[in-house]
Amino acid sequence: MPIELQWEIPAPDDLTSIEALLGRVAEACFHTEGIQGAGFAIRITDDGGIRSLNRLMRGIDRETDVLSFPTVDYPAGKTAAGCPKRLRREYDPYLGCVNLGDCVINLDRARQQAAEYGHPLSRELSYLTAHSAFHLMGYDHMKEDEKAVMRDMEERALASVGMTRDAEPVDFDGLFAQACEAMQRAYAPYSRFQVGACILAGDGRTFQGCNFENASYGATICAERCAAGNAIVHGARRFRAIAVVGSTAVAWPCGICRQVLREFSDASMPVIVGAFGKGYEVRTLGELLPEALTPEDLGVDVGTQSNDH
Ligand code: THU
């Protein structure tokens, strides 16, 4: 294993397979740099933990997302691939590899950034790991030209494990506006509570939905599930965000809709909820539906399911 994962806070349930993923990311970074037989420790902490460390080690009394502490002292302008002798000196017989140092990740900040970008927490942790790995290999981003080189290395490494360039941050206002538009088409003669929804799919397409009620009340379909159906029939199975709006009150998604959405989105998916003309607030789906039963729990990968199953 090229990394050793250490939890300084209790490990959450949604990150059970993160060690293997971050190990692959680290290997990809070493491969992109052109070195072999290296490793580093990843310590996961929270806002408080990283702030104390930042104060202690750098005299900066603030939270940050990631801190890197290289063991190798790279000469100016050189990175790991150009310093094989220095690297060999850091060989750790206990680890069985060259110890490049420590990467300390703030899980609170990673969750927040994942929600802002509308991508899974695992994607954000992978990015932070890659960023730190290149710091541990002598890269920096103080000057613009250095920054471009470091960013390019990170992107190449992440692309090689199937993670392409950062997706654009989710346009919360735009998605909410589309939910408001869909709300106008709601069929709600019984409750008179019109609800609109709009899903942003992983491929950038958006799918609207509205509630449609029934004389047999229980046959009613909520706006969120209408939007989900709309997405599915158009072949979109990964949801990046959803906006939901109620005509006279905040339309908190009902329990069934939360579970349906979780089938096609990660716990980190932003849910933008509001009332018409009164603005919105943003939660993650994991906040609305903790401890969910997911396709992964049953060994299913939604993205790879063929249409015959
Ligand atoms: N409803 C939705 O469409 N979505 C929600 O998030 C909550 C409830 C609908 C169902 C029904 O037509 C009406 O609102 C009153 O419950």
Short mmCIF file of C-alpha atoms and ligand atoms in Angstrom, two decimals:
data_model
loop_
_atom_site.label_atom_id
_atom_site.label_comp_id
_atom_site.label_asym_id
_atom_site.label_seq_id
_atom_site.Cartn_x
_atom_site.Cartn_y
_atom_site.Cartn_z
CA MET A 1 0.00 0.00 0.00
CA PRO A 2 1.59 3.32 -1.04
CA ILE A 3 -0.31 5.17 1.68
CA GLU A 4 -0.98 4.66 5.34
CA LEU A 5 -4.33 6.10 6.35
CA GLN A 6 -4.61 7.33 9.92
CA TRP A 7 -7.88 8.59 11.39
CA GLU A 8 -7.55 11.31 14.01
CA ILE A 9 -11.32 11.55 14.16
CA PRO A 10 -13.84 8.68 14.08
CA ALA A 11 -13.99 7.23 10.55
CA PRO A 12 -17.45 7.95 9.07
CA ASP A 13 -19.58 5.17 7.53
CA ASP A 14 -19.62 6.69 4.06
CA LEU A 15 -15.82 6.32 3.65
CA THR A 16 -15.30 2.60 4.11
CA SER A 17 -13.46 2.03 0.82
CA ILE A 18 -11.57 5.32 0.71
CA GLU A 19 -8.15 3.85 1.58
CA ALA A 20 -7.98 1.76 -1.59
CA LEU A 21 -9.05 4.74 -3.73
CA LEU A 22 -6.50 7.13 -2.20
CA GLY A 23 -3.87 4.42 -2.61
CA ARG A 24 -4.62 4.32 -6.35
CA VAL A 25 -4.47 8.11 -6.51
CA ALA A 26 -1.06 8.12 -4.78
CA GLU A 27 0.27 5.46 -7.19
CA ALA A 28 -1.02 7.52 -10.13
CA CYS A 29 0.84 10.58 -8.81
CA PHE A 30 4.11 8.63 -8.45
CA HIS A 31 3.66 7.20 -11.93
CA THR A 32 3.02 10.67 -13.39
CA GLU A 33 6.18 11.96 -11.67
CA GLY A 34 8.14 8.88 -12.79
CA ILE A 35 9.15 7.45 -9.40
CA GLN A 36 8.59 4.05 -7.84
CA GLY A 37 8.60 2.52 -4.38
CA ALA A 38 7.36 5.63 -2.58
CA GLY A 39 4.63 6.16 -0.01
CA PHE A 40 3.29 8.65 2.49
CA ALA A 41 0.95 8.89 5.44
CA ILE A 42 -2.50 10.46 5.14
CA ARG A 43 -3.90 11.73 8.41
CA ILE A 44 -7.55 12.70 8.44
CA THR A 45 -8.62 15.33 10.92
CA ASP A 46 -11.28 18.04 11.30
CA ASP A 47 -11.46 21.86 11.41
CA GLY A 48 -10.13 22.00 14.99
CA GLY A 49 -7.31 19.52 14.33
CA ILE A 50 -5.97 21.23 11.24
CA ARG A 51 -6.22 24.65 12.81
CA SER A 52 -4.03 23.62 15.79
CA LEU A 53 -1.53 22.00 13.42
CA ASN A 54 -1.46 25.06 11.16
CA ARG A 55 -0.83 27.27 14.21
CA LEU A 56 1.83 24.96 15.64
CA MET A 57 3.76 24.25 12.43
CA ARG A 58 3.26 27.43 10.41
CA GLY A 59 2.13 30.06 12.92
CA ILE A 60 -1.13 30.49 10.97
CA ASP A 61 -4.16 30.31 13.26
CA ARG A 62 -6.72 29.27 10.61
CA GLU A 63 -8.41 26.21 9.19
CA THR A 64 -7.34 24.98 5.78
CA ASP A 65 -8.21 21.98 3.60
CA VAL A 66 -4.87 20.15 3.47
CA LEU A 67 -1.34 20.48 4.86
CA SER A 68 1.74 18.68 3.53
CA PHE A 69 4.97 17.93 5.39
CA PRO A 70 7.66 16.52 3.08
CA THR A 71 10.54 14.50 4.54
CA VAL A 72 12.80 15.24 1.56
CA ASP A 73 14.49 18.62 1.26
CA TYR A 74 14.35 19.22 -2.50
CA PRO A 75 16.94 21.59 -4.03
CA ALA A 76 15.43 24.64 -5.79
CA GLY A 77 13.84 23.75 -9.12
CA LYS A 78 14.01 19.99 -8.49
CA THR A 79 11.27 17.49 -7.82
CA ALA A 80 11.30 13.85 -6.68
CA ALA A 81 12.17 12.33 -10.06
CA GLY A 82 15.34 14.44 -10.21
CA CYS A 83 16.56 13.47 -6.72
CA PRO A 84 16.90 9.67 -6.59
CA LYS A 85 19.71 9.79 -3.97
CA ARG A 86 17.79 12.01 -1.59
CA LEU A 87 14.77 9.79 -1.98
CA ARG A 88 16.76 6.65 -1.18
CA ARG A 89 17.86 8.21 2.11
CA GLU A 90 14.22 8.27 3.16
CA TYR A 91 13.75 4.55 2.63
CA ASP A 92 11.79 3.24 5.60
CA PRO A 93 12.36 -0.48 6.19
CA TYR A 94 9.27 -0.67 8.39
CA LEU A 95 7.05 0.69 5.60
CA GLY A 96 9.07 -1.04 2.88
CA CYS A 97 9.16 2.12 0.78
CA VAL A 98 10.53 5.65 0.57
CA ASN A 99 8.59 7.76 3.05
CA LEU A 100 7.79 11.06 1.35
CA GLY A 101 6.16 12.56 4.43
CA ASP A 102 2.72 13.39 5.78
CA CYS A 103 -0.45 14.67 4.21
CA VAL A 104 -3.05 15.97 6.66
CA ILE A 105 -6.59 16.39 5.35
CA ASN A 106 -9.41 18.33 7.00
CA LEU A 107 -12.56 16.24 6.48
CA ASP A 108 -14.91 19.11 7.43
CA ARG A 109 -13.45 21.30 4.71
CA ALA A 110 -13.38 18.43 2.21
CA ARG A 111 -17.11 17.85 2.74
CA GLN A 112 -17.84 21.54 2.31
CA GLN A 113 -15.77 21.79 -0.89
CA ALA A 114 -17.34 18.63 -2.32
CA ALA A 115 -20.80 20.16 -1.79
CA GLU A 116 -19.71 23.43 -3.41
CA TYR A 117 -18.41 21.61 -6.47
CA GLY A 118 -21.32 19.19 -6.49
CA HIS A 119 -19.00 16.20 -6.70
CA PRO A 120 -18.63 13.21 -4.37
CA LEU A 121 -16.57 13.48 -1.19
CA SER A 122 -14.33 10.71 -2.54
CA ARG A 123 -13.50 12.95 -5.53
CA GLU A 124 -12.58 15.85 -3.25
CA LEU A 125 -10.42 13.63 -1.02
CA SER A 126 -8.71 12.29 -4.16
CA TYR A 127 -7.97 15.81 -5.34
CA LEU A 128 -6.58 16.85 -1.94
CA THR A 129 -4.44 13.69 -1.82
CA ALA A 130 -3.04 14.34 -5.30
CA HIS A 131 -2.35 17.97 -4.45
CA SER A 132 -0.49 16.94 -1.31
CA ALA A 133 1.38 14.12 -3.09
CA PHE A 134 2.88 16.64 -5.51
CA HIS A 135 3.86 18.93 -2.61
CA LEU A 136 5.55 15.92 -1.01
CA MET A 137 7.42 15.43 -4.31
CA GLY A 138 8.74 19.01 -4.34
CA TYR A 139 6.07 20.93 -6.28
CA ASP A 140 4.73 24.30 -5.21
CA HIS A 141 2.22 26.90 -6.34
CA MET A 142 3.60 30.17 -5.00
CA LYS A 143 4.50 31.48 -8.48
CA GLU A 144 2.08 31.38 -11.41
CA ASP A 145 4.34 29.24 -13.65
CA GLU A 146 4.96 26.72 -10.84
CA LYS A 147 1.25 26.61 -10.15
CA ALA A 148 0.43 25.76 -13.76
CA VAL A 149 2.97 22.90 -13.76
CA MET A 150 1.66 21.51 -10.47
CA ARG A 151 -1.97 21.73 -11.63
CA ASP A 152 -1.09 19.96 -14.86
CA MET A 153 0.59 17.11 -12.95
CA GLU A 154 -2.42 16.77 -10.64
CA GLU A 155 -4.82 16.66 -13.57
CA ARG A 156 -2.77 14.06 -15.43
CA ALA A 157 -2.57 11.85 -12.35
CA LEU A 158 -6.29 12.15 -11.60
CA ALA A 159 -7.27 11.60 -15.23
CA SER A 160 -5.28 8.36 -15.18
CA VAL A 161 -7.58 7.06 -12.43
CA GLY A 162 -10.67 8.20 -14.34
CA MET A 163 -11.21 11.56 -12.68
CA THR A 164 -11.29 14.30 -15.23
CA ARG A 165 -10.97 18.02 -14.75
CA ASP A 166 -12.95 19.65 -11.94
CA ALA A 167 -16.56 19.98 -12.87
CA GLU A 168 -17.92 23.52 -12.84
CA PRO A 169 -19.44 24.50 -9.51
CA VAL A 170 -23.20 23.92 -9.45
CA ASP A 171 -25.26 26.96 -10.45
CA PHE A 172 -27.67 26.93 -7.48
CA ASP A 173 -29.59 30.02 -8.67
CA GLY A 174 -30.08 28.62 -12.18
CA LEU A 175 -31.23 25.22 -10.92
CA PHE A 176 -33.62 26.81 -8.45
CA ALA A 177 -35.05 29.02 -11.23
CA GLN A 178 -35.71 25.91 -13.33
CA ALA A 179 -37.47 24.27 -10.36
CA CYS A 180 -39.67 27.41 -10.02
CA GLU A 181 -40.54 27.18 -13.70
CA ALA A 182 -41.49 23.49 -13.37
CA MET A 183 -43.64 24.33 -10.33
CA GLN A 184 -45.97 26.32 -12.59
CA ARG A 185 -46.93 23.05 -14.31
CA ALA A 186 -47.79 21.16 -11.08
CA TYR A 187 -51.14 19.37 -10.93
CA ALA A 188 -52.18 19.82 -7.29
CA PRO A 189 -55.97 20.39 -7.13
CA TYR A 190 -56.25 18.61 -3.74
CA SER A 191 -53.42 20.00 -1.60
CA ARG A 192 -53.03 23.20 -3.65
CA PHE A 193 -49.35 22.89 -2.73
CA GLN A 194 -47.46 23.09 -5.99
CA VAL A 195 -43.93 21.73 -6.05
CA GLY A 196 -41.26 22.02 -8.73
CA ALA A 197 -37.93 20.26 -8.94
CA CYS A 198 -34.91 20.26 -11.21
CA ILE A 199 -32.12 17.69 -11.26
CA LEU A 200 -28.65 18.47 -12.58
CA ALA A 201 -27.26 15.24 -14.03
CA GLY A 202 -23.60 14.23 -14.01
CA ASP A 203 -23.36 14.97 -17.73
CA GLY A 204 -24.58 18.56 -17.27
CA ARG A 205 -28.15 18.07 -18.52
CA THR A 206 -31.04 19.25 -16.36
CA PHE A 207 -34.37 17.50 -15.82
CA GLN A 208 -37.45 19.18 -14.44
CA GLY A 209 -40.34 17.63 -12.51
CA CYS A 210 -43.54 18.72 -10.77
CA ASN A 211 -45.98 17.02 -8.44
CA PHE A 212 -49.08 15.46 -9.93
CA GLU A 213 -51.86 14.44 -7.60
CA ASN A 214 -54.65 11.96 -7.94
CA ALA A 215 -58.27 11.54 -6.84
CA SER A 216 -56.92 8.45 -5.08
CA TYR A 217 -54.61 10.58 -2.91
CA GLY A 218 -51.96 7.92 -2.33
CA ALA A 219 -51.29 7.69 -6.07
CA THR A 220 -49.75 11.17 -5.97
CA ILE A 221 -46.22 11.54 -7.36
CA CYS A 222 -43.89 14.17 -5.88
CA ALA A 223 -41.93 16.65 -7.98
CA GLU A 224 -38.59 15.05 -7.10
CA ARG A 225 -39.61 11.59 -8.28
CA CYS A 226 -41.16 13.10 -11.40
CA ALA A 227 -37.79 14.79 -12.12
CA ALA A 228 -35.93 11.55 -11.34
CA GLY A 229 -38.14 9.64 -13.80
CA ASN A 230 -37.55 12.31 -16.40
CA ALA A 231 -33.77 11.94 -15.93
CA ILE A 232 -33.80 8.13 -16.00
CA VAL A 233 -35.84 7.88 -19.20
CA HIS A 234 -33.29 10.19 -20.84
CA GLY A 235 -30.42 7.95 -19.76
CA ALA A 236 -29.08 10.13 -16.92
CA ARG A 237 -28.28 8.00 -13.88
CA ARG A 238 -25.88 10.14 -11.93
CA PHE A 239 -27.41 13.18 -10.21
CA ARG A 240 -25.10 16.04 -9.17
CA ALA A 241 -27.66 18.32 -7.55
CA ILE A 242 -31.39 18.88 -7.17
CA ALA A 243 -33.40 22.02 -6.51
CA VAL A 244 -36.90 21.78 -5.02
CA VAL A 245 -39.39 24.60 -4.51
CA GLY A 246 -42.81 24.71 -2.85
CA SER A 247 -45.47 27.25 -3.79
CA THR A 248 -46.39 28.33 -0.25
CA ALA A 249 -43.75 26.76 2.03
CA VAL A 250 -40.31 25.18 1.81
CA ALA A 251 -40.77 21.85 0.03
CA TRP A 252 -38.61 19.54 2.13
CA PRO A 253 -38.33 16.30 0.14
CA CYS A 254 -40.41 13.53 1.67
CA GLY A 255 -38.80 10.33 2.95
CA ILE A 256 -39.56 8.29 -0.16
CA CYS A 257 -38.05 10.95 -2.44
CA ARG A 258 -34.89 11.15 -0.32
CA GLN A 259 -34.44 7.39 -0.68
CA VAL A 260 -35.17 7.47 -4.43
CA LEU A 261 -32.64 10.27 -4.96
CA ARG A 262 -29.97 8.39 -2.97
CA GLU A 263 -30.13 5.58 -5.54
CA PHE A 264 -28.64 7.89 -8.18
CA SER A 265 -26.56 10.34 -6.13
CA ASP A 266 -23.91 10.41 -3.44
CA ALA A 267 -24.55 11.52 0.11
CA SER A 268 -22.61 14.69 -0.75
CA MET A 269 -25.13 15.78 -3.42
CA PRO A 270 -26.39 19.32 -2.73
CA VAL A 271 -30.16 19.62 -2.24
CA ILE A 272 -31.33 23.17 -2.81
CA VAL A 273 -34.67 23.68 -1.08
CA GLY A 274 -36.86 26.74 -0.86
CA ALA A 275 -40.25 28.39 -1.08
CA PHE A 276 -41.37 30.32 -4.13
CA GLY A 277 -40.24 33.96 -3.94
CA LYS A 278 -38.48 33.38 -0.60
CA GLY A 279 -35.03 32.08 -1.57
CA TYR A 280 -33.47 28.75 -0.70
CA GLU A 281 -31.04 26.92 1.54
CA VAL A 282 -28.62 24.14 0.65
CA ARG A 283 -28.18 20.80 2.44
CA THR A 284 -26.48 17.62 1.36
CA LEU A 285 -28.55 14.53 0.71
CA GLY A 286 -26.55 12.79 3.45
CA GLU A 287 -27.78 15.37 5.94
CA LEU A 288 -31.37 14.75 4.89
CA LEU A 289 -30.99 10.96 4.80
CA PRO A 290 -28.24 9.69 7.10
CA GLU A 291 -27.47 5.96 7.31
CA ALA A 292 -29.15 5.31 3.96
CA LEU A 293 -29.39 1.92 2.33
CA THR A 294 -27.52 2.35 -0.94
CA PRO A 295 -26.93 0.34 -4.12
CA GLU A 296 -23.30 -0.17 -2.98
CA ASP A 297 -24.59 -1.89 0.17
CA LEU A 298 -26.15 -4.49 -2.13
CA GLY A 299 -23.07 -4.66 -4.35
CA VAL A 300 -24.65 -2.73 -7.24
CA ASP A 301 -22.90 -0.09 -9.31
CA VAL A 302 -25.73 2.03 -10.75
CA GLY A 303 -23.56 3.41 -13.55
CA THR A 304 -22.68 -0.02 -14.90
CA GLN A 305 -26.15 -1.60 -14.69
CA SER A 306 -27.33 -2.42 -18.17
CA ASN A 307 -30.86 -1.60 -19.23
CA ASP A 308 -31.88 -5.27 -19.35
CA HIS A 309 -31.59 -5.62 -15.57
N1 THU B 1 -44.77 17.06 -2.48
C1 THU B 1 -43.78 17.09 -3.41
O1 THU B 1 -44.03 17.09 -4.61
N2 THU B 1 -42.50 17.10 -2.97
C2 THU B 1 -42.12 17.29 -1.70
O2 THU B 1 -40.95 17.45 -1.44
C3 THU B 1 -43.15 17.27 -0.62
C4 THU B 1 -44.54 16.98 -1.06
C5 THU B 1 -46.16 17.14 -2.97
C6 THU B 1 -46.96 15.88 -2.85
C7 THU B 1 -48.36 16.44 -2.79
O3 THU B 1 -48.82 16.65 -4.10
C8 THU B 1 -48.21 17.77 -2.13
O4 THU B 1 -46.84 18.11 -2.22
C9 THU B 1 -48.67 17.81 -0.67
O5 THU B 1 -48.03 16.82 0.06
#
